[in-house]
mmCIF file of N, CA and C in Angstrom:
data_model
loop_
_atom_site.group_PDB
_atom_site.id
_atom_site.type_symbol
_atom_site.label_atom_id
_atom_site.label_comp_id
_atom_site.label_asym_id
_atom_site.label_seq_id
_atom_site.Cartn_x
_atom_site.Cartn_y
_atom_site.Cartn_z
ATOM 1 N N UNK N 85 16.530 84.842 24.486
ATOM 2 C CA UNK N 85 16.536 86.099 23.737
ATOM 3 C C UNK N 85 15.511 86.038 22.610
ATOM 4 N N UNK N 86 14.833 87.212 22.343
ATOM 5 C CA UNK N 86 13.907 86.982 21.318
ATOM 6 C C UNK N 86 14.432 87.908 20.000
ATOM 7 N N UNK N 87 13.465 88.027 18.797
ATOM 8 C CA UNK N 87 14.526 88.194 17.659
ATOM 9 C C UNK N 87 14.929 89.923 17.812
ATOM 10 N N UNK N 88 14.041 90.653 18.328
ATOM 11 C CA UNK N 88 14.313 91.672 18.499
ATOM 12 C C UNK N 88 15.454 92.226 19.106
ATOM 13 N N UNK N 89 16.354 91.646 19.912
ATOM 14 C CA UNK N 89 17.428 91.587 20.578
ATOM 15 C C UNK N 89 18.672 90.892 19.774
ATOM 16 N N UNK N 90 18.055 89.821 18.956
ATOM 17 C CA UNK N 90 19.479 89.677 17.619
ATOM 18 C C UNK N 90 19.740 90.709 16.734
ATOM 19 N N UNK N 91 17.994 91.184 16.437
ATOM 20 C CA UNK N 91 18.486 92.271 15.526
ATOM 21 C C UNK N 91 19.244 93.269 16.165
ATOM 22 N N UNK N 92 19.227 93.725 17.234
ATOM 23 C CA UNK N 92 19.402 94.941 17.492
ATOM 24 C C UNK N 92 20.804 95.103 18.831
ATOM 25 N N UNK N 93 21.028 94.109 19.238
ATOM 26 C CA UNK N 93 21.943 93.843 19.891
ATOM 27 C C UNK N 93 21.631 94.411 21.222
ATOM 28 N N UNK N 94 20.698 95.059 21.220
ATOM 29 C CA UNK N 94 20.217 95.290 22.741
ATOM 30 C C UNK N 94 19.622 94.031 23.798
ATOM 31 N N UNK N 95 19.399 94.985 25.073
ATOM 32 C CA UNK N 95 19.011 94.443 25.894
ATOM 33 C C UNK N 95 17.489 93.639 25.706
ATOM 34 N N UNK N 96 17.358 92.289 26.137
ATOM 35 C CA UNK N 96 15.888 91.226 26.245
ATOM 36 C C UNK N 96 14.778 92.488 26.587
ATOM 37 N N UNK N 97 13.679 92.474 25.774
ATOM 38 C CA UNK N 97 12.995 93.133 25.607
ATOM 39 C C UNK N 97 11.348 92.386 25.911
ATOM 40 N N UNK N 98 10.381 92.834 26.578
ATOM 41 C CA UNK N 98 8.534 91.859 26.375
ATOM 42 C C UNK N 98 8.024 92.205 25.406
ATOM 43 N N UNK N 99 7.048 91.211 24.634
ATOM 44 C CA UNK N 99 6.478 91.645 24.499
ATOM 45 C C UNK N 99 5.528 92.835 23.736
ATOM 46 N N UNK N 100 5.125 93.749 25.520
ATOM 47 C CA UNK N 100 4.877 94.973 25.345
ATOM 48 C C UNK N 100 5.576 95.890 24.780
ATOM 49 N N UNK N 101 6.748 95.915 25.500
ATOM 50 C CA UNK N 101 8.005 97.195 24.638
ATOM 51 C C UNK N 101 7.954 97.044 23.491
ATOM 52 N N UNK N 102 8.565 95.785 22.708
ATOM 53 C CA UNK N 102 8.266 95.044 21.306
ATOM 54 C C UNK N 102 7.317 95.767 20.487
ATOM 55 N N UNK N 103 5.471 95.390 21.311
ATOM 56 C CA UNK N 103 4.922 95.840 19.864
ATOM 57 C C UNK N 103 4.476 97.859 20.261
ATOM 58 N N UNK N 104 5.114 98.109 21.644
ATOM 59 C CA UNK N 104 4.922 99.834 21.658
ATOM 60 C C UNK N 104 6.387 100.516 20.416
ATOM 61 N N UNK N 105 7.313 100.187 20.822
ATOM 62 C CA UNK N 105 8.170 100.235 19.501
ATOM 63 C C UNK N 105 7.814 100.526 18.091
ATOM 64 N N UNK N 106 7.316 98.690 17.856
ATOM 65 C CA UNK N 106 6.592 98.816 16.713
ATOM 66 C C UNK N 106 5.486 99.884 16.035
ATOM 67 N N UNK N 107 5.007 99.924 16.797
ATOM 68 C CA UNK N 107 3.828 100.887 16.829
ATOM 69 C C UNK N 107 4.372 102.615 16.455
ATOM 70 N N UNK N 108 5.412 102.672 17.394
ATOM 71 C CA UNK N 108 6.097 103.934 16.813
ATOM 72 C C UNK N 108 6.787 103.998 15.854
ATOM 73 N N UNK N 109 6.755 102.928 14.634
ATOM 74 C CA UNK N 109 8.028 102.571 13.702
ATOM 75 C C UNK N 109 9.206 102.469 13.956
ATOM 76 N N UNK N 110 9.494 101.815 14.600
ATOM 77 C CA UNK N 110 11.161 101.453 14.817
ATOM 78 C C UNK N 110 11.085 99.813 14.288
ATOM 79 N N UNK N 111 11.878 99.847 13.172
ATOM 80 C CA UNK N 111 12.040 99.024 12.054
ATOM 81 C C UNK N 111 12.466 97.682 12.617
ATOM 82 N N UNK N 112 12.814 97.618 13.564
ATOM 83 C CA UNK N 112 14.259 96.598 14.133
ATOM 84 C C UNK N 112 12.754 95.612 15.151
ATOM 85 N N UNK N 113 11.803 96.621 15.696
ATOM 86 C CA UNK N 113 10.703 96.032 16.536
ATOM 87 C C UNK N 113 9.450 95.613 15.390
ATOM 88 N N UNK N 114 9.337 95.950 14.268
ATOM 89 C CA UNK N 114 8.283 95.761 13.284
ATOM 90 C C UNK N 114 9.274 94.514 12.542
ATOM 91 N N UNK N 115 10.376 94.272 12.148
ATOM 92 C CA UNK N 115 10.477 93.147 11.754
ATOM 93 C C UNK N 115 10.627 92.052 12.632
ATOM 94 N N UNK N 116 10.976 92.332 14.000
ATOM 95 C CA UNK N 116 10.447 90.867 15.106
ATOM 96 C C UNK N 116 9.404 90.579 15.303
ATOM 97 N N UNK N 117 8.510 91.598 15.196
ATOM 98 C CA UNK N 117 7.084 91.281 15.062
ATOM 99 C C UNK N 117 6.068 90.260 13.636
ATOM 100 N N UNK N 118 7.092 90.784 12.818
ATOM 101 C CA UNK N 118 6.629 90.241 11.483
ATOM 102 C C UNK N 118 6.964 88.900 11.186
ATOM 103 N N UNK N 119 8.187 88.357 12.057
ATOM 104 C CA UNK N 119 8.870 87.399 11.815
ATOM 105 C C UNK N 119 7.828 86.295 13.072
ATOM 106 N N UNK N 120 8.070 87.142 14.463
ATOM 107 C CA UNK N 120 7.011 85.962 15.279
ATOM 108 C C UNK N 120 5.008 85.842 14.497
ATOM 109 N N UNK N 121 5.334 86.566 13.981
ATOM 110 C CA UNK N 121 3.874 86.228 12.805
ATOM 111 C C UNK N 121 3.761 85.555 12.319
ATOM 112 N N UNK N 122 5.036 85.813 11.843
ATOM 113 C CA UNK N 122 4.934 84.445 10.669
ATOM 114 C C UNK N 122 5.802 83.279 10.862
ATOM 115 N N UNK N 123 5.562 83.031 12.129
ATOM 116 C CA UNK N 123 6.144 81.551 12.506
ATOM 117 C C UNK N 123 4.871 80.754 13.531
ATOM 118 N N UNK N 124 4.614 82.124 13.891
ATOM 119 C CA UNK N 124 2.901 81.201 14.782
ATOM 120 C C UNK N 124 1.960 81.214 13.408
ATOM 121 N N UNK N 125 1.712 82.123 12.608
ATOM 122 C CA UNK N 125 1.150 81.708 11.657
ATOM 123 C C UNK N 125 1.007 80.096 11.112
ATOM 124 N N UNK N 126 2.258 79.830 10.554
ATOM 125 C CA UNK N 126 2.891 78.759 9.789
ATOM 126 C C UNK N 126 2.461 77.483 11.019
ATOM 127 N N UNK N 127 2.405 77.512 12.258
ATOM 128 C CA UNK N 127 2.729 76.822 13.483
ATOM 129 C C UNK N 127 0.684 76.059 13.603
ATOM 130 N N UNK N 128 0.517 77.876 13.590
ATOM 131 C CA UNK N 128 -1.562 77.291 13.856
ATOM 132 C C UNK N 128 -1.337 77.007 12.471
ATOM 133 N N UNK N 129 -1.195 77.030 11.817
ATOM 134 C CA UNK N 129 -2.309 76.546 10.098
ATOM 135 C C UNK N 129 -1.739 74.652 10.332
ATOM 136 N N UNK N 130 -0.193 74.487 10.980
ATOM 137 C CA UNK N 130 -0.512 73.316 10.867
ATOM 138 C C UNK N 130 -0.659 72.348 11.645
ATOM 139 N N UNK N 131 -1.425 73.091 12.528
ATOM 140 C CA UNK N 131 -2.438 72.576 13.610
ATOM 141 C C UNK N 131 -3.662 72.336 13.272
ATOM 142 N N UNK N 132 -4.050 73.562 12.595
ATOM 143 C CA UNK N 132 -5.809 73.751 11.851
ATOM 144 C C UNK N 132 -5.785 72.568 10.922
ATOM 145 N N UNK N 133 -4.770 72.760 10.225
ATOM 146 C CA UNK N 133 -5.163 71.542 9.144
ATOM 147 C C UNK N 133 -4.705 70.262 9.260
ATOM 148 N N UNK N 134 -4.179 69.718 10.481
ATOM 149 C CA UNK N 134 -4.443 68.707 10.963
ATOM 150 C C UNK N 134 -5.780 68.409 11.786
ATOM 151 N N UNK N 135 -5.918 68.964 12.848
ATOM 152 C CA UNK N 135 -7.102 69.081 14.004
ATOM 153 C C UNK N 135 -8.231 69.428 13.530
ATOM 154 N N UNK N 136 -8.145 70.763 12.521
ATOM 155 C CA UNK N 136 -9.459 71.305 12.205
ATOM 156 C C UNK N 136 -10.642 71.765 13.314
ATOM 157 N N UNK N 137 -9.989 72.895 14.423
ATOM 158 C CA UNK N 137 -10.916 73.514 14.983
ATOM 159 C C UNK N 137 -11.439 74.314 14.130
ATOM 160 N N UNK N 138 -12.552 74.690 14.861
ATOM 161 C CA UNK N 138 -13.426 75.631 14.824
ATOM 162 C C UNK N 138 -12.796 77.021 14.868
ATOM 163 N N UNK N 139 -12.233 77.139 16.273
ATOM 164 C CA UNK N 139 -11.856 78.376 16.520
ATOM 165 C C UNK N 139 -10.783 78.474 17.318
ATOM 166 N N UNK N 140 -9.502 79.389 16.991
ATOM 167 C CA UNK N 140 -8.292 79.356 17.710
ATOM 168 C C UNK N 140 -8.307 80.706 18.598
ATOM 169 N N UNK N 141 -8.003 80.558 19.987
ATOM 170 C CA UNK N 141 -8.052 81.697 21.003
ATOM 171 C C UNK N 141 -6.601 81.610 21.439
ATOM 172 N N UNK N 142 -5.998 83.166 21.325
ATOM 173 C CA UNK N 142 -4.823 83.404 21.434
ATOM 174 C C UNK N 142 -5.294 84.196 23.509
ATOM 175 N N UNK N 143 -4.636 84.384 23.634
ATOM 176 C CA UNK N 143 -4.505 84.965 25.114
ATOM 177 C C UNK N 143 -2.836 85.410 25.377
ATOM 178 N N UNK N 144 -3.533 86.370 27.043
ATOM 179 C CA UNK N 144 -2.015 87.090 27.433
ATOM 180 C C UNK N 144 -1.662 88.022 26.254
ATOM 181 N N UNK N 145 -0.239 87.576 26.553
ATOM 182 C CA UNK N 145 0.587 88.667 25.791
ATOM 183 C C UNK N 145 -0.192 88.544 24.118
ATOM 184 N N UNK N 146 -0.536 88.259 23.589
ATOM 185 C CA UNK N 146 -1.281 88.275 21.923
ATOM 186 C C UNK N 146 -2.630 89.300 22.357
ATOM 187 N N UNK N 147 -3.003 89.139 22.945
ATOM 188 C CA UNK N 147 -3.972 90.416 23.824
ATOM 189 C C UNK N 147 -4.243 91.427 23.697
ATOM 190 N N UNK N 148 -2.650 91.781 24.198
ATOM 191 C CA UNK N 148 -2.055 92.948 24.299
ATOM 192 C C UNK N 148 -1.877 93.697 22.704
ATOM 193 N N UNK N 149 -1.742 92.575 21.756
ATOM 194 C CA UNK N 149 -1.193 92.997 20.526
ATOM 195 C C UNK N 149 -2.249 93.334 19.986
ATOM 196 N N UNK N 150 -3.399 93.037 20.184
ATOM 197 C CA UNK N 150 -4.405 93.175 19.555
ATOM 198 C C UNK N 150 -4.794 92.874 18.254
ATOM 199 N N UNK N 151 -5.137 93.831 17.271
ATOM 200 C CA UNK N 151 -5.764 93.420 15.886
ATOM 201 C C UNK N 151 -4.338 93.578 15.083
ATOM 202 N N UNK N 152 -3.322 93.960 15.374
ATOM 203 C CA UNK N 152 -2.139 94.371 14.626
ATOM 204 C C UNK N 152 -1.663 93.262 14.628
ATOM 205 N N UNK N 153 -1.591 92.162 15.563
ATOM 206 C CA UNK N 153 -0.579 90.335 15.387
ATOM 207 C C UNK N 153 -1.740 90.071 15.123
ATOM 208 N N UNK N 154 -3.291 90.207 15.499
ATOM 209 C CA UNK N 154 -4.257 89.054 14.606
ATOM 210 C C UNK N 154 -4.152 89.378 13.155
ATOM 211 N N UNK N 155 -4.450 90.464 12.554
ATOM 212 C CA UNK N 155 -3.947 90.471 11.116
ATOM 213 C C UNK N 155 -2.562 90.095 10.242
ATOM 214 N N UNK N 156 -1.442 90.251 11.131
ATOM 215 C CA UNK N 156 -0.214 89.307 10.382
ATOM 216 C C UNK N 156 -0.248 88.103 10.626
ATOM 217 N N UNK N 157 -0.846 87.342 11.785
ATOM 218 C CA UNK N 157 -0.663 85.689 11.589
ATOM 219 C C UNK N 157 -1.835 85.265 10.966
ATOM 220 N N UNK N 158 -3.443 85.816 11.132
ATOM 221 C CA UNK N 158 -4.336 85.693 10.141
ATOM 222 C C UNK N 158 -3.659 85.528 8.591
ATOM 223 N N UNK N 159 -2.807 86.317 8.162
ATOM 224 C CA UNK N 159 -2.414 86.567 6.886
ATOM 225 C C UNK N 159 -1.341 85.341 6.405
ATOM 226 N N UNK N 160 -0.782 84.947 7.342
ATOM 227 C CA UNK N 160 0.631 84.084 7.289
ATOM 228 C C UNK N 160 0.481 82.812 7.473
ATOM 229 N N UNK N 161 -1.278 82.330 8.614
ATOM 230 C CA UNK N 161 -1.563 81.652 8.428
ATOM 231 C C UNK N 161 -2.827 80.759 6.936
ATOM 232 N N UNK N 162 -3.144 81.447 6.663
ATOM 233 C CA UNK N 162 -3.864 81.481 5.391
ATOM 234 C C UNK N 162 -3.218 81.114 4.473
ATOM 235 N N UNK N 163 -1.630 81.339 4.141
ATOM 236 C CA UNK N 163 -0.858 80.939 3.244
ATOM 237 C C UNK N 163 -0.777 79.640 2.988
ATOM 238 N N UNK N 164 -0.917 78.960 4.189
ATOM 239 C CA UNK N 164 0.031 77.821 4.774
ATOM 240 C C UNK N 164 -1.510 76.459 4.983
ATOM 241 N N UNK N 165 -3.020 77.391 4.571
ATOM 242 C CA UNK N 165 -3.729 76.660 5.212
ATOM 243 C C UNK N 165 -4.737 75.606 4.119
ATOM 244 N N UNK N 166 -4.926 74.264 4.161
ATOM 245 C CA UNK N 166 -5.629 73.498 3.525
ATOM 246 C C UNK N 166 -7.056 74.888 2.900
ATOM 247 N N UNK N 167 -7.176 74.774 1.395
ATOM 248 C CA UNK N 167 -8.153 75.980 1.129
ATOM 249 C C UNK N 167 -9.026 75.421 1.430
ATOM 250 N N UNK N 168 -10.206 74.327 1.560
ATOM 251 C CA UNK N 168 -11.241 73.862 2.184
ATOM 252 C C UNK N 168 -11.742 74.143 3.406
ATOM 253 N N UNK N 169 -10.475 74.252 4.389
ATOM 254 C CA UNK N 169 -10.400 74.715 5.857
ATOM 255 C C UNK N 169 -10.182 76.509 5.944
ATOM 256 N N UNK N 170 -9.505 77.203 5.550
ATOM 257 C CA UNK N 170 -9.201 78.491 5.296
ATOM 258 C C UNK N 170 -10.533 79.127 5.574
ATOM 259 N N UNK N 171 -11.475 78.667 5.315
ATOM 260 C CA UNK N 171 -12.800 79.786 5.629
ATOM 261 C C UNK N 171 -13.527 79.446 7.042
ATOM 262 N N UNK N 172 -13.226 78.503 7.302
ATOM 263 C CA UNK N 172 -13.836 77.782 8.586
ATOM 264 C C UNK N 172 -13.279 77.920 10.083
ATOM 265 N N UNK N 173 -12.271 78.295 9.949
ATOM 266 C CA UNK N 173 -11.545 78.834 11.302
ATOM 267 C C UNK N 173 -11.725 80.068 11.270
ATOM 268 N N UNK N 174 -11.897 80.167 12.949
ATOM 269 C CA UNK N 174 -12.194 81.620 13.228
ATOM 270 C C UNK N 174 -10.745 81.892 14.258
ATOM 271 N N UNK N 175 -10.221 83.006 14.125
ATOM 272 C CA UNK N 175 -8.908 83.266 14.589
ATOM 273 C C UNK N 175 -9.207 84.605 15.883
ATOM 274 N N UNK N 176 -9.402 84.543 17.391
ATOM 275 C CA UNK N 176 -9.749 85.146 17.992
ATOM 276 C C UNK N 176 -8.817 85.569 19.295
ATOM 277 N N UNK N 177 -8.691 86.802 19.598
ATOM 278 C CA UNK N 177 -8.178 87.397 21.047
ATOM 279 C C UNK N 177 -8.819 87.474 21.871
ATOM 280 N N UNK N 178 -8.359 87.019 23.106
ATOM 281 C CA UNK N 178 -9.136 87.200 24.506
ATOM 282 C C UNK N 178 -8.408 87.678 25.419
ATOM 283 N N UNK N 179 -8.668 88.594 26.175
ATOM 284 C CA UNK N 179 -7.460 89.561 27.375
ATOM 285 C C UNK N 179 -7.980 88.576 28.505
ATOM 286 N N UNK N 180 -8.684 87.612 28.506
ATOM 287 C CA UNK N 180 -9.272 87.063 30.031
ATOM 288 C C UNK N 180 -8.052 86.083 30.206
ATOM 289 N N UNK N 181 -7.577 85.902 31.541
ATOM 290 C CA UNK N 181 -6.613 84.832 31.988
ATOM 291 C C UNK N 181 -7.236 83.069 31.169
ATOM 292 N N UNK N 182 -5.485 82.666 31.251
ATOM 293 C CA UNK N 182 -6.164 81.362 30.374
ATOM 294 C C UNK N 182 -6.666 80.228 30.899
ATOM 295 N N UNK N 183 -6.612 80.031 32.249
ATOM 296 C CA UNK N 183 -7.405 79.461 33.009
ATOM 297 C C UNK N 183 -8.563 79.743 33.089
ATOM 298 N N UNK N 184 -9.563 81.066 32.651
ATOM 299 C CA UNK N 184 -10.920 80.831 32.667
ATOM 300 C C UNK N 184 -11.430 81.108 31.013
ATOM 301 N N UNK N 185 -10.727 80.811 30.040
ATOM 302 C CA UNK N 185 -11.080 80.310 28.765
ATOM 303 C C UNK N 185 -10.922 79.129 28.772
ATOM 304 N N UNK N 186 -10.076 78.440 29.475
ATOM 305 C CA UNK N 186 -9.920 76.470 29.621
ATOM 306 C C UNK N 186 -11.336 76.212 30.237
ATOM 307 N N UNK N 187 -11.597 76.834 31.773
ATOM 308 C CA UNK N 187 -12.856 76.600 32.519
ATOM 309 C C UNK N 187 -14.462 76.584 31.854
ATOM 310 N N UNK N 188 -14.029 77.818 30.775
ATOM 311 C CA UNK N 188 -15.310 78.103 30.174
ATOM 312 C C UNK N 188 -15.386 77.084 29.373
ATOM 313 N N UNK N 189 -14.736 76.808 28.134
ATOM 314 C CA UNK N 189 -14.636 75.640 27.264
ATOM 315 C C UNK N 189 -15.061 74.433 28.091
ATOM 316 N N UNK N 190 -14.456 74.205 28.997
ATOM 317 C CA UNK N 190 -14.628 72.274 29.385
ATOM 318 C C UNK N 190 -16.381 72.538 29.442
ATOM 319 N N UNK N 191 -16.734 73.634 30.170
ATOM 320 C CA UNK N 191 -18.290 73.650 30.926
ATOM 321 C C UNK N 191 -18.951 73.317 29.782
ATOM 322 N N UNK N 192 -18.537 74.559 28.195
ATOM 323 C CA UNK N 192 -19.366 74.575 27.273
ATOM 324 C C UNK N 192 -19.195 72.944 26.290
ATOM 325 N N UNK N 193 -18.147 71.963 26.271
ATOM 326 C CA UNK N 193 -18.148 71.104 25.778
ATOM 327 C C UNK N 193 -18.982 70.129 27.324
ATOM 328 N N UNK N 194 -19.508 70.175 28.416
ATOM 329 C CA UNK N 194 -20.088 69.445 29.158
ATOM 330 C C UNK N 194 -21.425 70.015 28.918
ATOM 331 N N UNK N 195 -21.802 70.808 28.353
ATOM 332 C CA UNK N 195 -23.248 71.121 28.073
ATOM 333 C C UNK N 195 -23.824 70.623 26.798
ATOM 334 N N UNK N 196 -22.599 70.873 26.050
ATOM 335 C CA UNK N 196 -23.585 70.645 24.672
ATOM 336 C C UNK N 196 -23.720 68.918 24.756
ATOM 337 N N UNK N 197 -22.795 68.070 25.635
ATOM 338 C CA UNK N 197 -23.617 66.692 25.371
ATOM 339 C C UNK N 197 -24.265 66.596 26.266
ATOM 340 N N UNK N 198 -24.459 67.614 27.600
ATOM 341 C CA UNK N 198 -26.203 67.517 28.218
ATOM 342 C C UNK N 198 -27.157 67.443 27.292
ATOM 343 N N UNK N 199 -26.771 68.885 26.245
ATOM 344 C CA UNK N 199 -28.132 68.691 25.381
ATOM 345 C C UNK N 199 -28.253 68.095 24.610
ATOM 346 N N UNK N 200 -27.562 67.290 23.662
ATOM 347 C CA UNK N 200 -27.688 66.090 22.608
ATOM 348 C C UNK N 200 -28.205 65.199 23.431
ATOM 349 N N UNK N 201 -28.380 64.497 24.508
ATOM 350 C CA UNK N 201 -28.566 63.634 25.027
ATOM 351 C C UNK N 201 -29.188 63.747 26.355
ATOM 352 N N UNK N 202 -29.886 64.818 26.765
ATOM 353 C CA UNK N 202 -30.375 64.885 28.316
ATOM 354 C C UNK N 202 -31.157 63.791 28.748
ATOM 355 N N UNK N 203 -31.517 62.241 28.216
ATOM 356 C CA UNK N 203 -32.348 61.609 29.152
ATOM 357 C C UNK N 203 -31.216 60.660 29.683
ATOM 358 N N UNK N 204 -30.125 60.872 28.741
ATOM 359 C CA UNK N 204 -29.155 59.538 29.552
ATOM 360 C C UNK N 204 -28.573 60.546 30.508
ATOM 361 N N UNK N 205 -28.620 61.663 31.315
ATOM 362 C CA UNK N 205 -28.652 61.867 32.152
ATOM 363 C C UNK N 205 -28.880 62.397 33.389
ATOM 364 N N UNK N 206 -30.606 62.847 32.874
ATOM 365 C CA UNK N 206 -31.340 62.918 33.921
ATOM 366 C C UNK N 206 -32.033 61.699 34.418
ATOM 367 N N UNK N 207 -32.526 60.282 33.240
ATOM 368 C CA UNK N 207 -33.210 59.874 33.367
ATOM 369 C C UNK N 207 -32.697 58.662 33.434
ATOM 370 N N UNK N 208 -31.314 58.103 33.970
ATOM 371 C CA UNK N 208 -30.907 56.716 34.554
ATOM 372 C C UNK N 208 -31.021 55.991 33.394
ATOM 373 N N UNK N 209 -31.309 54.648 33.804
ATOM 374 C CA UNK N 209 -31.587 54.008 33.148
ATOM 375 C C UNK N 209 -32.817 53.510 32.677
ATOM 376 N N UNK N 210 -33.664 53.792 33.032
ATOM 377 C CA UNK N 210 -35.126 54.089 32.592
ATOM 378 C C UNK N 210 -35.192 53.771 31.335
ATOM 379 N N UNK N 211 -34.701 54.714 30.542
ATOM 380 C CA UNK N 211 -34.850 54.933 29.276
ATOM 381 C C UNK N 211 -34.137 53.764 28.251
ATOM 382 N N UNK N 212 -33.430 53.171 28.777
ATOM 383 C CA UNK N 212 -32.755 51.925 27.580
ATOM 384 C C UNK N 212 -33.482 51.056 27.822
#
């Protein structure tokens, strides 16, 4: 059950219904929303400020939510975040399945040490 369904004693709800609700002001769907904000908030910042990516990509259902959950966990996470790090993460949505943001990433971390280093592997051992 998610919180929207404690509050409200209704029926398990996605999601979608969740933030279309919200969206129409119904109070009971804007504070489950506010609350899963601010628990992934609290959740990435203390990830960021352990790990210290670059950049965090939400997918799927966060997608869907668009700029309305990136601005409350943006906000919730910032609270929570080392201030040194706070400017350096970039907090981003992607509607593409998460299997080809994993695919894209591995390729783009197998390129960039092609290019730091392309003779160790075009050019054997030659070169040492």
């Amino acid at each position: 059950k998610n919180d929207y369904d404690a509050i409200t004693g209704t029926k398990e709800k996605n999601a979608e219904e969740i933030l279309l609700l919200a969206k129409n002001g119904d109070v009971s769907a804007e504070t489950a929303l506010e609350k899963s904000a601010l628990y992934l908030g609290i959740g990435l910042a203390n990830l960021v400020n352990i790990l210290n990516p670059g950049t965090i990509i939400l997918s799927d259902a966060f997608a869907k939510a668009g700029e309305t959950l990136i601005k409350l966990v943006r906000w919730h996470m910032n609270r929570y975040l080392l201030r040194d790090i706070a400017e350096s993460v970039e907090l981003r949505i992607v509607s593409e399945p998460l299997e080809e943001i994993t695919m894209r990433g591995a390729s783009v971390a197998a390129l960039e040490q092609l290019l730091k280093e392309p003779t160790k592997y075009f050019c054997g051992n030659s070169m040492e």
